[in-house]
PDB file of C-alpha atoms and ligand atoms in Angstrom:
ATOM      1  CA  MET A   1       2.316 -30.156  -2.941  1.00 88.00           C
ATOM      2  CA  LYS A   2       5.016 -27.891  -1.451  1.00 94.00           C
ATOM      3  CA  ASN A   3       8.836 -28.066  -2.340  1.00 96.00           C
ATOM      4  CA  PHE A   4      11.143 -25.936  -0.354  1.00 97.00           C
ATOM      5  CA  ILE A   5      14.860 -25.072  -0.539  1.00 97.00           C
ATOM      6  CA  PHE A   6      16.264 -24.312   2.985  1.00 97.00           C
ATOM      7  CA  ILE A   7      19.259 -21.713   2.739  1.00 96.00           C
ATOM      8  CA  GLY A   8      21.312 -20.488   5.695  1.00 94.00           C
ATOM      9  CA  ALA A   9      24.815 -20.282   7.163  1.00 93.00           C
ATOM     10  CA  PRO A  10      25.951 -23.315   8.921  1.00 89.00           C
ATOM     11  CA  GLY A  11      24.338 -23.283  12.315  1.00 88.00           C
ATOM     12  CA  ALA A  12      21.391 -21.071  11.093  1.00 92.00           C
ATOM     13  CA  GLY A  13      19.015 -23.899  12.148  1.00 90.00           C
ATOM     14  CA  LYS A  14      18.123 -25.363   8.873  1.00 91.00           C
ATOM     15  CA  GLY A  15      18.355 -28.933   9.935  1.00 89.00           C
ATOM     16  CA  THR A  16      16.400 -28.456  13.017  1.00 89.00           C
ATOM     17  CA  GLN A  17      13.740 -26.566  11.186  1.00 95.00           C
ATOM     18  CA  ALA A  18      13.657 -29.076   8.436  1.00 94.00           C
ATOM     19  CA  ALA A  19      13.059 -32.006  10.889  1.00 92.00           C
ATOM     20  CA  MET A  20       9.934 -29.896  12.344  1.00 93.00           C
ATOM     21  CA  VAL A  21       8.461 -29.002   8.905  1.00 93.00           C
ATOM     22  CA  LYS A  22       8.844 -32.564   7.898  1.00 92.00           C
ATOM     23  CA  GLN A  23       6.713 -33.807  10.600  1.00 90.00           C
ATOM     24  CA  ASP A  24       3.997 -30.846  10.192  1.00 89.00           C
ATOM     25  CA  LEU A  25       3.694 -30.771   6.341  1.00 91.00           C
ATOM     26  CA  HIS A  26       4.504 -34.473   5.595  1.00 91.00           C
ATOM     27  CA  LEU A  27       7.544 -33.628   3.345  1.00 94.00           C
ATOM     28  CA  ALA A  28      10.655 -35.692   2.478  1.00 95.00           C
ATOM     29  CA  HIS A  29      13.534 -34.082   4.164  1.00 94.00           C
ATOM     30  CA  ILE A  30      16.446 -34.205   1.911  1.00 96.00           C
ATOM     31  CA  SER A  31      19.685 -33.044   3.689  1.00 94.00           C
ATOM     32  CA  THR A  32      22.809 -33.363   1.591  1.00 95.00           C
ATOM     33  CA  GLY A  33      25.047 -33.168   4.545  1.00 92.00           C
ATOM     34  CA  ASP A  34      23.143 -36.212   6.363  1.00 92.00           C
ATOM     35  CA  MET A  35      23.366 -37.974   3.003  1.00 96.00           C
ATOM     36  CA  LEU A  36      27.023 -37.346   2.763  1.00 96.00           C
ATOM     37  CA  ARG A  37      27.573 -38.364   6.228  1.00 92.00           C
ATOM     38  CA  ALA A  38      25.833 -41.441   5.713  1.00 94.00           C
ATOM     39  CA  ALA A  39      28.009 -42.426   2.760  1.00 96.00           C
ATOM     40  CA  VAL A  40      31.138 -41.572   4.701  1.00 95.00           C
ATOM     41  CA  LYS A  41      30.056 -43.913   7.638  1.00 92.00           C
ATOM     42  CA  ALA A  42      28.798 -46.619   5.189  1.00 96.00           C
ATOM     43  CA  GLY A  43      32.451 -46.344   3.378  1.00 96.00           C
ATOM     44  CA  THR A  44      30.903 -45.996  -0.102  1.00 95.00           C
ATOM     45  CA  GLU A  45      32.845 -44.676  -3.056  1.00 95.00           C
ATOM     46  CA  LEU A  46      31.039 -41.163  -2.526  1.00 94.00           C
ATOM     47  CA  GLY A  47      31.809 -41.236   0.928  1.00 95.00           C
ATOM     48  CA  LYS A  48      35.488 -41.885   0.261  1.00 95.00           C
ATOM     49  CA  GLU A  49      35.751 -38.950  -2.010  1.00 95.00           C
ATOM     50  CA  ALA A  50      33.614 -36.590   0.079  1.00 95.00           C
ATOM     51  CA  LYS A  51      35.330 -37.108   3.474  1.00 94.00           C
ATOM     52  CA  ALA A  52      38.427 -34.883   3.116  1.00 92.00           C
ATOM     53  CA  TYR A  53      36.382 -31.901   1.895  1.00 93.00           C
ATOM     54  CA  MET A  54      33.967 -32.071   4.533  1.00 91.00           C
ATOM     55  CA  ASP A  55      36.480 -32.654   7.300  1.00 87.00           C
ATOM     56  CA  ALA A  56      38.113 -29.487   6.122  1.00 85.00           C
ATOM     57  CA  GLY A  57      34.929 -27.573   6.001  1.00 84.00           C
ATOM     58  CA  GLU A  58      35.044 -27.200   2.143  1.00 88.00           C
ATOM     59  CA  LEU A  59      32.367 -27.958  -0.178  1.00 92.00           C
ATOM     60  CA  VAL A  60      32.243 -31.252  -1.973  1.00 96.00           C
ATOM     61  CA  PRO A  61      32.513 -30.978  -5.801  1.00 96.00           C
ATOM     62  CA  ASP A  62      29.339 -29.987  -7.721  1.00 97.00           C
ATOM     63  CA  GLU A  63      29.194 -32.973  -9.955  1.00 96.00           C
ATOM     64  CA  LEU A  64      29.053 -35.410  -6.861  1.00 95.00           C
ATOM     65  CA  ILE A  65      26.458 -33.514  -5.058  1.00 97.00           C
ATOM     66  CA  ILE A  66      24.341 -32.856  -8.114  1.00 97.00           C
ATOM     67  CA  ALA A  67      24.263 -36.701  -9.071  1.00 95.00           C
ATOM     68  CA  MET A  68      23.289 -37.676  -5.551  1.00 96.00           C
ATOM     69  CA  VAL A  69      20.430 -35.233  -5.438  1.00 96.00           C
ATOM     70  CA  LYS A  70      19.210 -36.159  -8.841  1.00 95.00           C
ATOM     71  CA  GLU A  71      19.029 -39.776  -7.864  1.00 94.00           C
ATOM     72  CA  ARG A  72      17.374 -38.691  -4.458  1.00 95.00           C
ATOM     73  CA  LEU A  73      14.689 -36.566  -6.051  1.00 93.00           C
ATOM     74  CA  GLN A  74      13.296 -39.487  -8.181  1.00 91.00           C
ATOM     75  CA  GLU A  75      12.478 -41.533  -5.069  1.00 92.00           C
ATOM     76  CA  GLU A  76       8.958 -42.056  -4.268  1.00 91.00           C
ATOM     77  CA  ASP A  77       8.680 -39.916  -1.130  1.00 91.00           C
ATOM     78  CA  ALA A  78      10.013 -36.909  -2.899  1.00 92.00           C
ATOM     79  CA  GLN A  79       7.111 -37.089  -5.238  1.00 90.00           C
ATOM     80  CA  ASN A  80       4.775 -35.638  -2.372  1.00 91.00           C
ATOM     81  CA  GLY A  81       6.805 -32.619  -1.723  1.00 95.00           C
ATOM     82  CA  PHE A  82      10.392 -32.054  -0.131  1.00 96.00           C
ATOM     83  CA  ILE A  83      12.563 -29.752   1.745  1.00 97.00           C
ATOM     84  CA  LEU A  84      16.259 -29.734   0.452  1.00 97.00           C
ATOM     85  CA  ASP A  85      18.267 -28.820   3.320  1.00 95.00           C
ATOM     86  CA  GLY A  86      21.891 -27.752   2.656  1.00 93.00           C
ATOM     87  CA  PHE A  87      21.534 -27.880  -1.318  1.00 96.00           C
ATOM     88  CA  PRO A  88      21.979 -25.933  -3.550  1.00 97.00           C
ATOM     89  CA  ARG A  89      25.133 -24.134  -2.253  1.00 95.00           C
ATOM     90  CA  THR A  90      26.598 -22.767  -5.318  1.00 95.00           C
ATOM     91  CA  VAL A  91      24.952 -21.260  -8.286  1.00 96.00           C
ATOM     92  CA  ALA A  92      26.144 -24.326 -10.537  1.00 97.00           C
ATOM     93  CA  GLN A  93      24.068 -26.504  -8.147  1.00 97.00           C
ATOM     94  CA  ALA A  94      21.060 -24.155  -8.435  1.00 98.00           C
ATOM     95  CA  GLU A  95      21.037 -24.127 -12.035  1.00 97.00           C
ATOM     96  CA  ALA A  96      21.360 -28.042 -12.137  1.00 98.00           C
ATOM     97  CA  LEU A  97      18.383 -28.247  -9.727  1.00 97.00           C
ATOM     98  CA  GLN A  98      16.324 -25.886 -11.957  1.00 96.00           C
ATOM     99  CA  GLN A  99      16.791 -28.289 -14.813  1.00 96.00           C
ATOM    100  CA  MET A 100      15.964 -31.324 -12.566  1.00 95.00           C
ATOM    101  CA  LEU A 101      12.676 -29.831 -11.576  1.00 94.00           C
ATOM    102  CA  GLU A 102      11.816 -28.904 -15.009  1.00 94.00           C
ATOM    103  CA  GLU A 103      12.478 -32.596 -16.283  1.00 92.00           C
ATOM    104  CA  GLN A 104      10.315 -34.012 -13.495  1.00 89.00           C
ATOM    105  CA  GLY A 105       7.505 -31.315 -14.015  1.00 90.00           C
ATOM    106  CA  LEU A 106       8.227 -29.933 -10.457  1.00 91.00           C
ATOM    107  CA  LYS A 107       8.041 -26.404  -9.148  1.00 93.00           C
ATOM    108  CA  LEU A 108       9.643 -24.743  -6.174  1.00 96.00           C
ATOM    109  CA  THR A 109       7.349 -23.175  -3.451  1.00 96.00           C
ATOM    110  CA  ALA A 110      10.169 -20.987  -2.104  1.00 97.00           C
ATOM    111  CA  ALA A 111      13.807 -20.668  -1.252  1.00 97.00           C
ATOM    112  CA  VAL A 112      13.666 -19.813   2.397  1.00 97.00           C
ATOM    113  CA  SER A 113      16.701 -18.165   3.762  1.00 97.00           C
ATOM    114  CA  PHE A 114      17.169 -18.481   7.536  1.00 96.00           C
ATOM    115  CA  GLU A 115      18.915 -15.386   8.548  1.00 95.00           C
ATOM    116  CA  VAL A 116      21.157 -15.241  11.535  1.00 94.00           C
ATOM    117  CA  PRO A 117      24.027 -12.852  12.619  1.00 92.00           C
ATOM    118  CA  GLU A 118      27.474 -14.431  12.327  1.00 90.00           C
ATOM    119  CA  GLU A 119      28.375 -14.320  16.074  1.00 90.00           C
ATOM    120  CA  VAL A 120      25.148 -16.309  16.816  1.00 91.00           C
ATOM    121  CA  VAL A 121      26.153 -18.982  14.192  1.00 91.00           C
ATOM    122  CA  ILE A 122      29.518 -19.348  15.720  1.00 92.00           C
ATOM    123  CA  GLU A 123      28.229 -19.866  19.169  1.00 92.00           C
ATOM    124  CA  ARG A 124      25.644 -22.356  17.837  1.00 90.00           C
ATOM    125  CA  LEU A 125      28.159 -24.372  15.979  1.00 92.00           C
ATOM    126  CA  SER A 126      30.717 -24.516  18.551  1.00 93.00           C
ATOM    127  CA  GLY A 127      28.232 -25.953  21.045  1.00 95.00           C
ATOM    128  CA  ARG A 128      26.533 -28.348  18.919  1.00 92.00           C
ATOM    129  CA  ARG A 129      26.481 -31.993  19.583  1.00 95.00           C
ATOM    130  CA  VAL A 130      25.039 -34.749  17.556  1.00 94.00           C
ATOM    131  CA  CYS A 131      23.897 -38.278  18.431  1.00 94.00           C
ATOM    132  CA  LYS A 132      26.297 -40.713  16.682  1.00 92.00           C
ATOM    133  CA  GLN A 133      23.644 -43.182  16.392  1.00 93.00           C
ATOM    134  CA  CYS A 134      20.286 -41.387  15.192  1.00 91.00           C
ATOM    135  CA  GLY A 135      21.681 -37.896  14.269  1.00 88.00           C
ATOM    136  CA  ALA A 136      19.582 -36.018  16.760  1.00 90.00           C
ATOM    137  CA  ILE A 137      20.844 -32.334  17.282  1.00 88.00           C
ATOM    138  CA  TYR A 138      21.645 -30.885  20.744  1.00 93.00           C
ATOM    139  CA  HIS A 139      23.376 -27.541  22.091  1.00 93.00           C
ATOM    140  CA  ILE A 140      25.456 -27.746  25.158  1.00 94.00           C
ATOM    141  CA  LYS A 141      23.641 -24.489  26.451  1.00 92.00           C
ATOM    142  CA  ASN A 142      20.599 -24.110  24.554  1.00 87.00           C
ATOM    143  CA  ASN A 143      19.329 -27.514  24.037  1.00 90.00           C
ATOM    144  CA  PRO A 144      21.323 -29.898  26.472  1.00 96.00           C
ATOM    145  CA  PRO A 145      20.539 -33.430  26.767  1.00 97.00           C
ATOM    146  CA  LYS A 146      19.121 -34.719  30.030  1.00 97.00           C
ATOM    147  CA  GLN A 147      22.247 -36.667  30.703  1.00 96.00           C
ATOM    148  CA  GLU A 148      25.651 -35.090  29.601  1.00 95.00           C
ATOM    149  CA  GLY A 149      27.059 -36.884  26.346  1.00 96.00           C
ATOM    150  CA  ILE A 150      24.009 -39.393  25.859  1.00 97.00           C
ATOM    151  CA  CYS A 151      21.139 -39.053  23.384  1.00 97.00           C
ATOM    152  CA  ASP A 152      17.661 -38.581  25.009  1.00 97.00           C
ATOM    153  CA  LYS A 153      15.986 -40.290  22.137  1.00 96.00           C
ATOM    154  CA  CYS A 154      18.184 -43.318  21.603  1.00 97.00           C
ATOM    155  CA  GLY A 155      20.757 -43.543  24.366  1.00 97.00           C
ATOM    156  CA  GLY A 156      23.486 -43.163  21.713  1.00 97.00           C
ATOM    157  CA  GLU A 157      26.855 -41.260  22.182  1.00 97.00           C
ATOM    158  CA  LEU A 158      26.729 -37.395  21.606  1.00 97.00           C
ATOM    159  CA  ILE A 159      29.854 -36.233  19.658  1.00 96.00           C
ATOM    160  CA  GLN A 160      31.015 -33.060  18.099  1.00 94.00           C
ATOM    161  CA  ARG A 161      31.281 -33.124  14.244  1.00 88.00           C
ATOM    162  CA  ASP A 162      34.855 -32.622  13.006  1.00 86.00           C
ATOM    163  CA  ASP A 163      33.494 -29.664  10.955  1.00 85.00           C
ATOM    164  CA  ASP A 164      32.009 -28.052  13.998  1.00 90.00           C
ATOM    165  CA  LYS A 165      35.800 -27.426  15.403  1.00 89.00           C
ATOM    166  CA  PRO A 166      36.980 -24.004  15.245  1.00 87.00           C
ATOM    167  CA  GLU A 167      39.207 -24.002  12.002  1.00 87.00           C
ATOM    168  CA  ALA A 168      36.534 -25.810  10.085  1.00 88.00           C
ATOM    169  CA  ILE A 169      33.817 -23.527  11.220  1.00 90.00           C
ATOM    170  CA  LYS A 170      35.654 -20.455   9.994  1.00 89.00           C
ATOM    171  CA  ARG A 171      36.176 -22.132   6.562  1.00 89.00           C
ATOM    172  CA  ARG A 172      32.533 -23.126   6.255  1.00 89.00           C
ATOM    173  CA  LEU A 173      31.408 -19.704   7.153  1.00 91.00           C
ATOM    174  CA  GLU A 174      33.862 -18.295   4.386  1.00 91.00           C
ATOM    175  CA  SER A 175      32.426 -20.757   1.811  1.00 89.00           C
ATOM    176  CA  PHE A 176      28.900 -19.638   2.750  1.00 92.00           C
ATOM    177  CA  LYS A 177      29.861 -16.117   1.949  1.00 92.00           C
ATOM    178  CA  ALA A 178      31.668 -16.731  -1.315  1.00 93.00           C
ATOM    179  CA  ASP A 179      29.590 -19.603  -2.774  1.00 91.00           C
ATOM    180  CA  THR A 180      26.247 -19.668  -1.338  1.00 91.00           C
ATOM    181  CA  GLU A 181      25.532 -15.926  -0.809  1.00 91.00           C
ATOM    182  CA  PRO A 182      25.247 -15.802  -4.742  1.00 94.00           C
ATOM    183  CA  VAL A 183      22.520 -18.580  -4.529  1.00 97.00           C
ATOM    184  CA  LEU A 184      20.393 -16.130  -2.596  1.00 96.00           C
ATOM    185  CA  ALA A 185      20.613 -13.624  -5.482  1.00 96.00           C
ATOM    186  CA  PHE A 186      19.862 -16.465  -7.813  1.00 97.00           C
ATOM    187  CA  TYR A 187      16.385 -17.065  -6.212  1.00 97.00           C
ATOM    188  CA  GLU A 188      15.698 -13.547  -5.719  1.00 97.00           C
ATOM    189  CA  LYS A 189      15.921 -12.972  -9.486  1.00 97.00           C
ATOM    190  CA  LEU A 190      13.349 -15.936  -9.780  1.00 96.00           C
ATOM    191  CA  GLY A 191      10.982 -14.147  -7.337  1.00 97.00           C
ATOM    192  CA  LEU A 192      11.272 -17.254  -4.973  1.00 97.00           C
ATOM    193  CA  LEU A 193      13.294 -15.937  -2.193  1.00 97.00           C
ATOM    194  CA  ARG A 194      11.849 -15.530   1.364  1.00 96.00           C
ATOM    195  CA  LYS A 195      13.954 -14.281   4.367  1.00 96.00           C
ATOM    196  CA  LEU A 196      13.009 -15.511   7.757  1.00 96.00           C
ATOM    197  CA  GLN A 197      14.644 -13.865  10.754  1.00 95.00           C
ATOM    198  CA  ALA A 198      16.097 -17.298  12.596  1.00 95.00           C
ATOM    199  CA  ASP A 199      17.801 -15.548  15.485  1.00 93.00           C
ATOM    200  CA  ALA A 200      15.374 -16.946  17.976  1.00 92.00           C
ATOM    201  CA  PRO A 201      14.378 -20.218  19.637  1.00 89.00           C
ATOM    202  CA  ALA A 202      13.552 -23.112  17.466  1.00 90.00           C
ATOM    203  CA  GLU A 203       9.930 -23.237  18.112  1.00 94.00           C
ATOM    204  CA  GLU A 204       9.381 -19.504  17.637  1.00 96.00           C
ATOM    205  CA  VAL A 205      11.115 -19.808  13.979  1.00 96.00           C
ATOM    206  CA  HIS A 206       9.065 -22.866  13.148  1.00 95.00           C
ATOM    207  CA  ARG A 207       5.860 -20.854  14.306  1.00 96.00           C
ATOM    208  CA  LYS A 208       6.867 -18.087  11.903  1.00 95.00           C
ATOM    209  CA  PHE A 209       7.633 -20.438   9.100  1.00 95.00           C
ATOM    210  CA  LEU A 210       4.090 -22.223   9.366  1.00 94.00           C
ATOM    211  CA  GLU A 211       2.449 -18.750   9.488  1.00 94.00           C
ATOM    212  CA  ALA A 212       4.076 -18.040   6.146  1.00 93.00           C
ATOM    213  CA  PHE A 213       4.038 -21.294   4.428  1.00 91.00           C
ATOM    214  CA  GLY A 214       1.776 -23.681   6.628  1.00 80.00           C
ATOM    215  CA  ASP A 215      -1.648 -23.497   4.978  1.00 76.00           C
TER     216      ASP A 215
HETATM  217  P1  AMP B   1      25.849 -29.578   6.408  1.00 91.45           P
HETATM  218  O1  AMP B   1      25.416 -30.729   7.336  1.00 91.45           O
HETATM  219  O2  AMP B   1      24.833 -29.293   5.448  1.00 91.45           O
HETATM  220  O3  AMP B   1      26.749 -28.299   7.063  1.00 91.45           O
HETATM  221  O4  AMP B   1      26.996 -30.296   5.421  1.00 91.45           O
HETATM  222  C1  AMP B   1      28.279 -30.734   5.991  1.00 91.45           C
HETATM  223  C2  AMP B   1      29.454 -30.787   4.955  1.00 91.45           C
HETATM  224  O5  AMP B   1      28.801 -31.602   3.688  1.00 91.45           O
HETATM  225  C3  AMP B   1      29.701 -29.389   4.437  1.00 91.45           C
HETATM  226  O6  AMP B   1      30.616 -28.712   4.896  1.00 91.45           O
HETATM  227  C4  AMP B   1      30.070 -29.785   2.822  1.00 91.45           C
HETATM  228  O7  AMP B   1      31.483 -30.218   3.019  1.00 91.45           O
HETATM  229  C5  AMP B   1      29.201 -30.990   2.565  1.00 91.45           C
HETATM  230  N1  AMP B   1      28.003 -30.589   1.802  1.00 91.45           N
HETATM  231  C6  AMP B   1      26.816 -30.639   2.177  1.00 91.45           C
HETATM  232  N2  AMP B   1      25.777 -30.156   1.203  1.00 91.45           N
HETATM  233  C7  AMP B   1      26.799 -29.865   0.259  1.00 91.45           C
HETATM  234  C8  AMP B   1      26.539 -29.122  -0.949  1.00 91.45           C
HETATM  235  N3  AMP B   1      25.077 -28.847  -1.428  1.00 91.45           N
HETATM  236  N4  AMP B   1      27.480 -28.778  -1.855  1.00 91.45           N
HETATM  237  C9  AMP B   1      28.787 -29.142  -1.541  1.00 91.45           C
HETATM  238  N5  AMP B   1      29.070 -29.801  -0.224  1.00 91.45           N
HETATM  239  C10 AMP B   1      28.090 -30.144   0.437  1.00 91.45           C
END
């Protein structure tokens, strides 16, 4: 059983890689960003609280996120291995996760850091489009849909996330440096940090991931 954490700046390709690894290794893909977006769409209490933070490119408070992940990790599919994508993003979240794993008798395989230069991240985020209906991810230059503005998979409308707009991108990168870089140090101390150069096409990064962790 394999349990991964995917860490990387926004736009480093965590979500795309997680979707590929999920297929290959049959793991549960737990994306806190996707869960929050679903909560916003459904209009739940959590969604209402989280929306303003998300639109501004700021982190949602730790206690909300930790409670959400705790519940999710208890679901059945997570018992056969998981990828946590976008969590933990603060040291407080990382500490809470260690405690949850201990309580459930689970261990992390690795905390994988997807390393991409900042200018590449900005280019990726500003060109990113997502399907409003199924969440599939595109890029206007690197991975365009067959027909502009329309999802190849489900025919849904492609939109730009509010937090992929320039002001929010800037704040998300600042938050990554201030809040999430210390998380890398946290896992380094535990001997669990693995760095992966991710400034390459998705298939190539995926191949490198499988070489390192796929057996
Ligand atoms: P993402 O899709 O992972 O970039 O997440 C989108 C937004 O959701 C972030 O900019 C945050 O506002 C919020 N979010 C997602 N995961 C977390 C987390 N672990 N802690 C705090 N906020 C989060």
